[in-house]
Short mmCIF file of C-alpha atoms in Angstrom, two decimals:
data_model
loop_
_atom_site.label_atom_id
_atom_site.label_comp_id
_atom_site.label_asym_id
_atom_site.label_seq_id
_atom_site.Cartn_x
_atom_site.Cartn_y
_atom_site.Cartn_z
CA MET A 1 -10.05 -13.61 53.07
CA ASP A 2 -9.35 -15.44 49.64
CA GLU A 3 -12.61 -14.73 48.77
CA GLU A 4 -12.16 -10.91 49.41
CA ARG A 5 -8.83 -11.17 48.00
CA GLU A 6 -9.31 -12.72 44.90
CA THR A 7 -11.58 -9.98 44.81
CA LEU A 8 -10.47 -7.25 46.00
CA GLN A 9 -7.53 -8.80 42.81
CA ARG A 10 -10.20 -8.66 39.62
CA ILE A 11 -10.83 -4.85 40.99
CA VAL A 12 -7.76 -3.71 40.70
CA SER A 13 -6.67 -5.31 37.07
CA THR A 14 -10.35 -3.77 36.28
CA LEU A 15 -9.39 -0.43 38.45
CA VAL A 16 -5.61 -0.73 36.60
CA ASN A 17 -7.13 -1.60 32.60
CA LYS A 18 -8.97 1.50 32.33
CA ASN A 19 -6.76 3.96 33.70
CA ASP A 20 -4.35 1.86 30.34
CA GLU A 21 -7.98 3.26 28.82
CA ILE A 22 -8.01 6.42 29.94
CA HIS A 23 -4.03 6.97 29.69
CA ASN A 24 -4.58 5.92 25.71
CA PHE A 25 -7.01 8.15 25.57
CA ILE A 26 -5.49 11.65 26.45
CA ASP A 27 -2.73 10.60 24.16
CA MET A 28 -4.86 10.33 21.90
CA LEU A 29 -6.64 13.64 23.02
CA ASN A 30 -3.56 15.81 23.07
CA HIS A 31 -2.25 14.48 19.69
CA THR A 32 -5.65 15.99 18.45
CA ILE A 33 -5.47 18.60 19.29
CA SER A 34 -1.68 19.00 18.18
CA ASN A 35 -3.54 17.62 14.40
CA VAL A 36 -5.97 20.15 15.11
CA GLN A 37 -3.43 23.23 15.41
CA VAL A 38 -0.30 21.89 12.28
CA ASN A 39 -3.37 21.01 9.92
CA SER A 40 -5.16 24.99 10.61
CA SER A 41 -1.78 26.37 10.63
CA ASN A 42 -2.05 24.02 6.68
CA ALA A 43 -5.26 24.86 5.83
CA ILE A 44 -4.75 28.48 6.33
CA SER A 45 -1.54 28.66 4.24
CA GLU A 46 -3.37 26.54 1.28
CA LEU A 47 -6.40 29.21 1.36
CA ASP A 48 -3.80 31.85 1.04
CA GLU A 49 -2.23 29.91 -2.08
CA GLU A 50 -5.43 29.65 -3.34
CA PHE A 51 -6.90 33.14 -3.47
CA ASP A 52 -3.57 34.10 -4.38
CA GLY A 53 -3.46 31.75 -7.80
CA LEU A 54 -7.51 33.44 -8.28
CA TYR A 55 -5.32 36.97 -8.23
CA SER A 56 -3.26 36.10 -10.75
CA VAL A 57 -5.69 34.49 -12.82
CA LEU A 58 -7.64 38.12 -12.64
CA HIS A 59 -4.05 39.77 -13.04
CA GLU A 60 -3.15 38.42 -15.55
CA MET A 61 -6.80 38.13 -17.93
CA LYS A 62 -6.85 42.04 -17.40
CA GLY A 63 -4.22 42.43 -18.47
CA SER A 64 -5.11 40.16 -21.69
CA MET A 65 -7.51 41.60 -22.05
CA ALA A 66 -6.30 46.35 -21.08
CA ASN A 67 -4.45 44.02 -24.15
CA THR A 68 -7.30 43.36 -26.95
CA ILE A 69 -8.40 46.89 -25.90
CA GLN A 70 -4.80 48.59 -26.49
CA GLN A 71 -4.96 46.42 -29.80
CA GLU A 72 -8.27 47.85 -31.27
CA GLU A 73 -7.38 51.55 -30.09
CA ALA A 74 -4.57 51.12 -32.49
CA ARG A 75 -6.32 49.12 -35.69
CA LYS A 76 -9.39 51.85 -35.50
CA ILE A 77 -6.83 54.59 -35.22
CA GLN A 78 -4.65 53.04 -37.70
CA ALA A 79 -7.14 53.12 -39.78
CA LEU A 80 -8.84 56.61 -39.95
CA GLN A 81 -5.61 58.05 -39.77
CA ASP A 82 -5.25 56.08 -43.69
CA GLN A 83 -7.82 57.47 -44.28
CA LEU A 84 -7.26 60.59 -42.85
CA SER A 85 -4.05 60.88 -45.52
CA GLN A 86 -6.68 60.39 -48.07
CA CYS A 87 -9.06 63.28 -48.12
CA SER A 88 -6.01 65.31 -47.11
CA HIS A 89 -3.70 64.13 -50.69
CA ALA A 90 -7.15 65.00 -52.68
CA LEU A 91 -7.61 68.19 -50.82
CA GLU A 92 -5.08 69.64 -51.18
CA SER A 93 -5.98 68.45 -55.58
CA SER A 94 -9.15 69.79 -55.35
CA GLU A 95 -7.74 72.91 -54.94
CA GLU A 96 -5.69 73.05 -56.59
CA LEU A 97 -7.75 72.86 -59.23
CA LEU A 98 -10.20 75.14 -58.04
CA GLU A 99 -7.62 77.65 -58.51
CA ILE A 100 -7.42 76.91 -62.40
CA ALA A 101 -10.37 77.17 -62.87
CA VAL A 102 -11.32 80.02 -60.74
CA GLN A 103 -7.52 81.67 -62.96
CA SER A 104 -9.90 80.43 -66.79
CA LEU A 105 -12.90 82.24 -66.24
CA ASP A 106 -11.06 85.42 -66.97
CA ILE A 107 -10.08 83.99 -70.41
CA LYS A 108 -10.87 86.64 -73.39
CA ASN A 109 -10.37 84.11 -75.98
CA PRO A 110 -13.08 82.06 -76.99
CA ALA A 111 -11.32 79.53 -78.32
CA LYS A 112 -9.17 79.40 -74.91
CA LEU A 113 -11.80 78.92 -73.66
CA LEU A 114 -12.95 76.00 -74.30
CA GLU A 115 -10.17 74.44 -74.35
CA ALA A 116 -9.45 75.35 -71.14
CA ALA A 117 -12.65 74.11 -69.60
CA ARG A 118 -12.52 70.89 -71.27
CA GLN A 119 -9.23 70.21 -70.33
CA ILE A 120 -10.63 71.32 -66.36
CA LYS A 121 -13.50 69.30 -66.87
CA ASP A 122 -11.57 66.18 -67.52
CA SER A 123 -8.77 66.71 -64.40
CA VAL A 124 -12.82 67.13 -62.41
CA THR A 125 -13.88 63.94 -63.66
CA VAL A 126 -10.82 61.30 -62.39
CA ALA A 127 -10.41 63.69 -59.46
CA SER A 128 -9.47 61.25 -56.18
CA ALA A 129 -11.69 64.76 -54.16
CA PHE A 130 -14.95 62.61 -56.39
CA ARG A 131 -14.28 58.77 -55.11
CA LEU A 132 -13.70 59.76 -51.44
CA SER A 133 -16.43 58.41 -48.83
CA LEU A 134 -16.86 60.69 -46.79
CA LYS A 135 -17.96 58.48 -43.56
CA PRO A 136 -15.56 57.51 -41.21
CA LYS A 137 -14.41 53.54 -41.92
CA VAL A 138 -14.56 52.55 -38.22
CA SER A 139 -16.27 53.77 -35.21
CA ASP A 140 -15.46 55.28 -31.86
CA SER A 141 -17.23 52.75 -30.08
CA MET A 142 -15.16 50.68 -27.54
CA ALA A 143 -18.37 49.13 -26.26
CA HIS A 144 -17.65 45.69 -27.71
CA LEU A 145 -14.77 46.06 -25.37
CA MET A 146 -16.92 46.63 -22.43
CA VAL A 147 -16.90 43.48 -19.34
CA ASP A 148 -19.34 42.77 -16.51
CA PHE A 149 -18.56 41.01 -13.85
CA THR A 150 -21.92 41.47 -11.75
CA LEU A 151 -22.40 37.74 -11.97
CA GLU A 152 -19.18 36.48 -11.15
CA LYS A 153 -19.30 38.62 -8.61
CA ARG A 154 -22.94 37.60 -6.86
CA MET A 155 -19.84 34.10 -7.68
CA LEU A 156 -16.82 35.39 -5.68
CA GLN A 157 -19.21 36.40 -2.43
CA ALA A 158 -20.98 32.91 -2.45
CA VAL A 159 -17.50 31.01 -2.58
CA LYS A 160 -17.29 28.86 0.66
CA PHE A 161 -15.24 26.05 2.13
CA LEU A 162 -15.59 23.44 0.03
CA PRO A 163 -17.79 20.75 1.53
CA VAL A 164 -15.80 18.14 3.28
CA PRO A 165 -16.35 14.15 2.59
CA LYS A 166 -18.33 12.78 5.41
CA ALA A 167 -15.49 10.12 7.08
CA PRO A 168 -16.67 6.45 4.95
CA GLU A 169 -18.23 4.26 6.84
CA ILE A 170 -16.12 0.34 7.22
CA ASP A 171 -18.44 -2.85 6.90
CA VAL A 172 -16.95 -4.82 9.32
CA ALA A 173 -19.10 -7.79 8.06
CA ALA A 174 -17.66 -7.76 4.61
CA CYS A 175 -13.70 -6.97 5.82
CA MET A 176 -12.25 -10.69 5.41
CA VAL A 177 -8.93 -12.03 6.60
CA ALA A 178 -7.50 -15.19 4.22
CA ASP A 179 -4.37 -16.52 2.90
CA ASN A 180 -2.86 -13.49 3.93
CA CYS A 181 -4.55 -11.26 3.00
CA VAL A 182 -6.96 -8.60 4.06
CA THR A 183 -10.01 -7.87 2.56
CA VAL A 184 -11.19 -4.15 3.62
CA SER A 185 -15.33 -2.67 2.38
CA TRP A 186 -16.76 0.25 2.68
CA ARG A 187 -19.16 2.52 1.72
CA MET A 188 -20.01 6.17 2.35
CA PRO A 189 -23.36 7.18 4.58
CA GLU A 190 -24.34 9.30 1.74
CA GLU A 191 -24.02 9.88 -2.20
CA ASP A 192 -21.31 12.73 -2.67
CA PRO A 193 -20.47 12.89 -6.20
CA ARG A 194 -17.98 15.04 -5.32
CA ILE A 195 -15.86 12.58 -3.93
CA ASP A 196 -12.89 11.61 -6.19
CA HIS A 197 -11.13 8.98 -4.39
CA PHE A 198 -9.98 7.13 -1.18
CA VAL A 199 -6.95 6.63 0.92
CA LEU A 200 -6.94 3.50 3.32
CA GLU A 201 -4.97 3.34 6.01
CA TYR A 202 -2.47 0.07 8.16
CA ARG A 203 -1.03 -1.15 10.06
CA LYS A 204 0.13 -3.75 12.77
CA THR A 205 -0.15 -4.05 16.18
CA ASN A 206 -0.82 -6.60 19.32
CA PHE A 207 -3.38 -4.99 20.49
CA ASP A 208 -7.31 -5.66 20.32
CA GLY A 209 -9.26 -2.49 20.11
CA LEU A 210 -8.58 0.92 19.76
CA PRO A 211 -6.20 1.90 18.38
CA ARG A 212 -3.18 2.55 20.21
CA LEU A 213 -0.44 5.95 20.12
CA LYS A 214 1.93 4.42 21.88
CA GLY A 215 4.28 2.07 20.85
CA GLU A 216 2.98 1.33 17.55
CA GLN A 217 3.74 1.18 14.26
CA HIS A 218 3.26 3.63 11.45
CA TRP A 219 0.27 3.75 9.58
CA GLU A 220 1.35 2.21 6.17
CA VAL A 221 -0.99 3.90 3.42
CA ILE A 222 -2.50 2.89 -0.14
CA ASN A 223 -3.75 6.11 -1.47
CA TYR A 224 -6.13 6.92 -4.55
CA ILE A 225 -8.39 3.90 -4.72
CA LYS A 226 -11.49 4.77 -6.74
CA ALA A 227 -13.68 1.51 -5.70
CA THR A 228 -14.93 1.17 -2.31
CA GLN A 229 -13.03 -2.01 -1.67
CA TYR A 230 -9.33 -2.86 -0.61
CA THR A 231 -7.67 -6.34 -1.14
CA LEU A 232 -4.31 -5.70 1.01
CA SER A 233 -2.13 -9.06 -0.53
CA GLY A 234 1.08 -11.08 0.51
CA LEU A 235 1.10 -9.56 4.25
CA LYS A 236 3.09 -12.64 6.48
CA PHE A 237 1.20 -12.23 9.76
CA ASP A 238 3.28 -11.17 12.56
CA THR A 239 1.50 -9.22 14.86
CA LYS A 240 -1.64 -10.55 16.56
CA TYR A 241 -3.96 -8.06 14.24
CA MET A 242 -3.96 -5.14 12.05
CA ASN A 243 -5.71 -1.63 12.20
CA LEU A 244 -7.03 -0.15 9.08
CA ARG A 245 -9.12 3.41 8.71
CA VAL A 246 -10.14 5.15 5.19
CA GLN A 247 -11.03 8.41 4.35
CA ALA A 248 -12.95 10.00 1.48
CA CYS A 249 -11.20 12.87 -0.71
CA ASN A 250 -12.32 15.59 -3.24
CA LYS A 251 -10.04 17.06 -5.90
CA ALA A 252 -9.05 19.44 -3.01
CA VAL A 253 -9.61 17.89 0.96
CA ALA A 254 -9.55 15.01 2.75
CA GLY A 255 -12.72 13.86 5.20
CA GLU A 256 -11.95 12.91 8.15
CA TYR A 257 -10.89 9.04 8.92
CA SER A 258 -13.05 6.12 9.60
CA ASP A 259 -13.70 4.62 12.42
CA PRO A 260 -11.16 2.09 12.85
CA ILE A 261 -11.23 -1.61 13.01
CA THR A 262 -8.79 -4.57 14.04
CA LEU A 263 -9.45 -7.79 13.19
CA GLU A 264 -7.93 -10.37 14.10
CA THR A 265 -4.72 -11.57 12.17
CA LYS A 266 -4.31 -15.85 13.22
CA ALA A 267 -0.98 -17.25 12.27
CA PHE A 268 1.73 -19.46 12.90
CA LEU A 269 5.18 -17.84 13.30
CA PHE A 270 8.38 -19.31 14.37
CA SER A 271 12.40 -18.99 13.87
CA LEU A 272 14.33 -21.80 13.56
CA ASP A 273 16.38 -22.33 17.35
CA SER A 274 19.88 -22.55 17.08
CA THR A 275 19.90 -23.73 20.25
CA SER A 276 18.80 -27.26 19.51
CA SER A 277 20.42 -27.39 15.51
CA HIS A 278 23.81 -29.63 14.88
CA LEU A 279 26.32 -28.32 15.05
CA ASN A 280 27.12 -29.08 11.50
CA LEU A 281 24.03 -26.48 10.58
CA LYS A 282 24.18 -23.14 10.16
CA VAL A 283 21.35 -21.64 11.33
CA GLU A 284 19.77 -17.63 10.94
CA ASP A 285 16.65 -17.17 11.72
CA THR A 286 14.09 -18.73 8.62
CA PHE A 287 17.07 -19.52 6.98
CA VAL A 288 19.67 -22.94 7.73
CA GLU A 289 22.53 -24.35 5.64
CA TRP A 290 24.72 -27.12 5.48
CA ASP A 291 27.53 -26.32 6.70
CA PRO A 292 30.84 -29.52 6.91
CA THR A 293 33.99 -27.22 9.00
CA GLY A 294 31.33 -25.52 10.87
CA GLY A 295 31.04 -28.03 13.72
CA LYS A 296 34.59 -28.22 14.39
CA GLY A 297 34.80 -24.26 15.11
CA GLN A 298 31.79 -24.69 17.35
CA GLU A 299 33.30 -27.23 19.29
CA LYS A 300 35.89 -25.47 20.59
CA ILE A 301 33.85 -22.35 21.67
CA LYS A 302 31.50 -24.76 22.98
CA GLY A 303 34.47 -26.81 24.17
CA LYS A 304 35.24 -23.45 25.92
CA GLU A 305 31.36 -22.31 27.37
CA ASN A 306 31.77 -26.58 29.32
CA LYS A 307 33.93 -24.72 31.73
CA ASN A 308 30.91 -22.97 33.60
CA SER A 309 27.93 -24.98 32.75
CA ASN A 310 26.64 -24.77 35.89
CA ALA A 311 25.80 -20.61 34.63
CA ALA A 312 22.40 -20.67 32.88
CA SER A 313 22.41 -18.40 30.24
CA PRO A 314 20.26 -15.06 29.64
CA LYS A 315 18.29 -17.72 26.69
CA ARG A 316 18.12 -20.80 28.72
CA ALA A 317 16.35 -18.68 31.61
CA THR A 318 13.40 -16.78 30.53
CA ASN A 319 10.01 -18.00 31.12
CA SER A 320 8.98 -16.71 27.39
CA PRO A 321 6.57 -19.93 25.36
CA ARG A 322 9.16 -19.78 22.66
CA ALA A 323 12.10 -20.95 24.98
CA SER A 324 9.92 -23.00 26.12
CA ALA A 325 9.28 -25.43 22.92
CA ARG A 326 12.62 -25.79 22.71
CA GLY A 327 14.35 -29.50 24.36
CA SER A 328 16.31 -29.45 27.08
CA ARG A 329 19.57 -31.01 24.56
CA ASP A 330 21.42 -27.81 23.57
CA ARG A 331 23.21 -29.76 19.92
CA PHE A 332 21.66 -33.18 18.09
CA ALA A 333 25.03 -34.83 17.11
CA GLY A 334 26.43 -38.07 14.46
CA GLU A 335 23.87 -37.91 11.02
CA SER A 336 21.39 -36.11 12.83
CA TYR A 337 21.88 -32.98 10.77
CA THR A 338 18.78 -31.70 12.17
CA VAL A 339 17.18 -28.04 13.74
CA LEU A 340 14.00 -27.37 15.34
CA GLY A 341 11.37 -25.04 15.54
CA ASP A 342 11.53 -22.28 18.10
CA THR A 343 7.71 -23.06 18.99
CA ALA A 344 4.74 -25.90 19.56
CA VAL A 345 1.67 -27.02 17.96
CA GLU A 346 -0.12 -27.63 20.79
CA SER A 347 -3.60 -26.74 19.33
CA GLY A 348 -5.97 -25.69 16.72
CA GLN A 349 -4.58 -25.37 12.26
CA HIS A 350 -1.22 -24.54 11.30
CA TYR A 351 -0.06 -23.88 8.01
CA TRP A 352 4.26 -23.19 6.78
CA GLU A 353 6.50 -23.29 3.89
CA VAL A 354 9.50 -25.30 3.32
CA ARG A 355 11.77 -24.05 0.11
CA ALA A 356 15.04 -25.88 -0.34
CA GLN A 357 18.13 -24.46 -2.44
CA LYS A 358 17.72 -26.20 -6.22
CA ASP A 359 21.68 -27.95 -4.96
CA CYS A 360 20.55 -29.08 -1.86
CA LYS A 361 21.31 -33.03 -2.21
CA SER A 362 19.24 -34.08 0.84
CA TYR A 363 16.79 -32.70 3.66
CA SER A 364 13.54 -33.76 5.76
CA VAL A 365 9.79 -31.61 6.38
CA GLY A 366 7.70 -32.46 9.43
CA VAL A 367 7.47 -32.51 13.05
CA THR A 368 8.91 -33.74 16.00
CA TYR A 369 7.67 -34.39 19.79
CA ARG A 370 9.59 -31.87 22.26
CA ASN A 371 12.73 -33.52 23.17
CA PRO A 372 14.15 -36.44 20.37
CA GLY A 373 17.19 -38.09 20.80
CA LYS A 374 20.40 -36.44 20.47
CA PHE A 375 21.23 -38.98 17.20
CA ASP A 376 17.67 -39.19 16.26
CA GLN A 377 16.75 -38.09 12.66
CA LEU A 378 13.06 -37.58 11.05
CA GLY A 379 10.32 -40.19 10.61
CA LYS A 380 12.77 -42.80 11.93
CA THR A 381 11.20 -42.38 15.50
CA ASN A 382 7.65 -43.11 16.27
CA SER A 383 7.31 -39.24 17.66
CA SER A 384 8.59 -37.96 14.55
CA TRP A 385 7.31 -37.70 10.45
CA CYS A 386 8.66 -36.39 7.81
CA LEU A 387 8.88 -35.57 3.82
CA HIS A 388 12.44 -37.12 2.70
CA ILE A 389 14.29 -36.01 -0.17
CA ASN A 390 17.36 -37.52 -1.39
CA ASN A 391 18.65 -35.65 -4.57
CA TRP A 392 22.19 -37.74 -3.90
CA LEU A 393 23.18 -39.94 -7.52
CA GLN A 394 19.08 -39.84 -8.18
CA THR A 395 15.96 -38.27 -6.77
CA THR A 396 13.74 -40.58 -4.75
CA PHE A 397 10.79 -38.63 -1.99
CA SER A 398 8.81 -40.35 0.32
CA ALA A 399 6.86 -40.03 3.95
CA LYS A 400 8.64 -41.29 6.62
CA HIS A 401 7.89 -42.65 9.90
CA ASN A 402 8.60 -44.87 12.74
CA ASN A 403 11.38 -45.70 10.78
CA LYS A 404 9.73 -46.82 7.78
CA ALA A 405 9.02 -45.08 4.28
CA LYS A 406 6.57 -44.92 1.63
CA THR A 407 8.19 -44.25 -2.12
CA LEU A 408 5.93 -41.10 -3.37
CA ASP A 409 6.01 -41.39 -6.92
CA ILE A 410 5.24 -37.79 -8.16
CA PRO A 411 7.51 -34.74 -8.66
CA VAL A 412 9.37 -32.39 -5.50
CA PRO A 413 7.90 -29.31 -5.80
CA ASP A 414 10.26 -26.37 -5.09
CA ARG A 415 8.14 -25.73 -1.95
CA ILE A 416 6.14 -27.54 0.28
CA GLY A 417 3.45 -26.53 2.50
CA VAL A 418 3.10 -28.11 6.04
CA TYR A 419 -0.60 -27.86 7.55
CA CYS A 420 -0.96 -29.61 11.00
CA ASP A 421 -4.93 -30.28 12.50
CA PHE A 422 -3.42 -31.01 16.09
CA ASP A 423 -6.60 -31.78 17.11
CA GLY A 424 -7.81 -33.74 14.13
CA GLY A 425 -4.86 -35.70 14.61
CA GLN A 426 -4.22 -34.87 10.70
CA LEU A 427 -0.67 -33.90 8.85
CA SER A 428 -1.16 -32.88 5.64
CA PHE A 429 2.07 -31.97 3.08
CA TYR A 430 1.73 -29.74 -0.01
CA ASN A 431 2.84 -28.50 -3.29
CA ALA A 432 3.16 -24.89 -1.64
CA ASN A 433 2.17 -23.77 -5.38
CA SER A 434 -0.55 -25.56 -6.84
CA LYS A 435 -1.92 -27.15 -3.18
CA ALA A 436 -1.92 -30.30 -4.64
CA LEU A 437 -1.97 -32.93 -1.91
CA LEU A 438 1.19 -34.56 -1.78
CA HIS A 439 0.83 -37.59 1.92
CA THR A 440 -1.15 -37.06 5.08
CA PHE A 441 -0.69 -38.56 7.56
CA ARG A 442 -2.93 -39.30 9.92
CA THR A 443 -3.05 -40.11 13.70
CA LYS A 444 -3.67 -39.37 17.34
CA PHE A 445 -0.78 -37.04 18.79
CA THR A 446 -0.69 -36.82 22.40
CA GLN A 447 2.30 -34.52 23.24
CA PRO A 448 2.90 -31.24 21.81
CA LEU A 449 5.05 -31.00 18.54
CA LEU A 450 8.27 -28.79 16.81
CA PRO A 451 8.38 -28.01 13.16
CA GLY A 452 12.02 -30.57 12.07
CA PHE A 453 14.04 -29.87 9.51
CA MET A 454 17.00 -32.20 8.47
CA ILE A 455 19.81 -30.24 5.35
CA TRP A 456 22.57 -32.56 4.30
CA CYS A 457 24.82 -30.43 1.48
CA GLY A 458 22.44 -26.91 0.50
CA GLY A 459 20.07 -24.99 2.54
CA LEU A 460 16.65 -24.94 3.57
CA THR A 461 14.19 -20.87 3.57
CA VAL A 462 10.96 -21.28 6.32
CA SER A 463 7.94 -19.18 5.73
CA THR A 464 6.44 -18.88 8.47
CA GLY A 465 2.88 -15.81 9.30
CA LEU A 466 0.73 -17.70 7.31
CA GLN A 467 -2.82 -18.62 7.76
CA VAL A 468 -4.34 -22.00 6.54
CA PRO A 469 -4.74 -21.34 2.58
CA SER A 470 -8.13 -21.22 1.31
CA ALA A 471 -7.43 -24.23 -1.42
CA VAL A 472 -6.10 -26.24 1.97
CA LYS A 473 -8.92 -25.81 3.43
CA THR A 474 -11.30 -26.58 0.36
CA PHE A 475 -9.40 -29.70 -0.31
CA GLN A 476 -9.75 -30.59 3.70
CA LYS A 477 -13.04 -30.98 3.30
CA SER A 478 -13.64 -32.32 0.72
CA GLU A 479 -10.47 -34.93 0.92
CA ASN A 480 -12.97 -37.54 0.43
CA GLY A 481 -13.27 -37.01 -3.47
CA LEU A 482 -10.21 -36.07 -4.38
CA SER A 483 -7.01 -38.13 -5.16
CA GLY A 484 -4.56 -37.53 -2.68
CA SER A 485 -1.12 -39.87 -0.88
CA THR A 486 -2.41 -41.55 2.17
CA SER A 487 -0.37 -42.95 5.04
CA SER A 488 -0.23 -46.46 6.00
CA LEU A 489 2.36 -45.46 8.74
CA ASN A 490 -0.58 -44.33 10.50
CA ASN A 491 1.07 -45.31 14.06
CA VAL A 492 -0.51 -43.67 17.15
CA ALA A 493 2.33 -42.27 18.29
#
């Protein structure tokens, strides 16, 4: 009976998953239909704009060419009118000279006739009529301003829709996730010289497999990428996966998106647990600050809350992984100015960073087993390990475990990186800027670890959602050949 029930339960789970996939696909189809309608309307609008632009260019060209013809007409007419005026003036002078010559033929006195003939001859020699060119200065032809758009008509008749670039293909094997960066590589299925640039879109998700429509973040866009590879840097991996897709664009149109891929963005993410902090610490997610007056005001509030101590708070009633990582004690007391992370390290390799304020007088950075004592301080028990920085009067830098300290004769960095290899039994601290090793504890961890922080007179900022840096991984592989501080306080807790 139990076996049949278990089989039926597996079938139910399979059907639920399949139904979820189909619902997701239906949402995607409806979304695609809506996009087809919107994009078709946009395409018609863009077509109208292109043809209106073409009409505008042709109209402008026609006006310019007509203006050229009119200017040529005016130039030729002006030249011919000038020539006509000259001819009219010359004809008038010639007719006057002819009339004088005809009248001179009636003179009877030989001497007077000879004188008149000489004067007429001189007048004829300088007459403008005999210096005129009886040929039009310009032709009446306008053939040089004729156009023939036969070739252009053929070209326009051959106009078709601009070829849409094909969808790129993301090379999953060449994609890389490291150092909180994602490098995406792609290629075109065939060479296309008309491609001008690429568009990369990405979004964070907690779902493996195909992207979903409901409950997902909006796509972030990186535009005008000229190469076929791009690196997204400076990311905080606060989700388990990332969806990515690429499209190719020419000068006027974008092609279809590539098939989306999903890359795993594994990183250690936690917040500071205010329920585990000392009353004199003010905690906000990833920031903790010393507050010497906070305890008094909060103790009154806590006293009121303790009247109903039998009632479990909603936060404590939850069964979330983060809630289960919290200790059974609400607060640290005395001089244990401590706050813990809300997520436990139970396996694997993890990394986070801490930055102290410049005026911070004293602080510790490390890890501890769950449920440390209310008055315990990091590094003073056999269940906690830390680096301790004391800037009171003079600066001291030391590694602490089991109430033993080893002085570190190296400068204190402004950012400390914490690397925890739970399975390998190693806790290392690095200069987060240079990735230089500061100190290493080696032991066998027998219980889950919580990030721990102590602060007095100052503040700490914690950076999480970080991957183990490549430089740290490389250092771990070749650690035996490099200098570094390895703890002599290697008690197996």
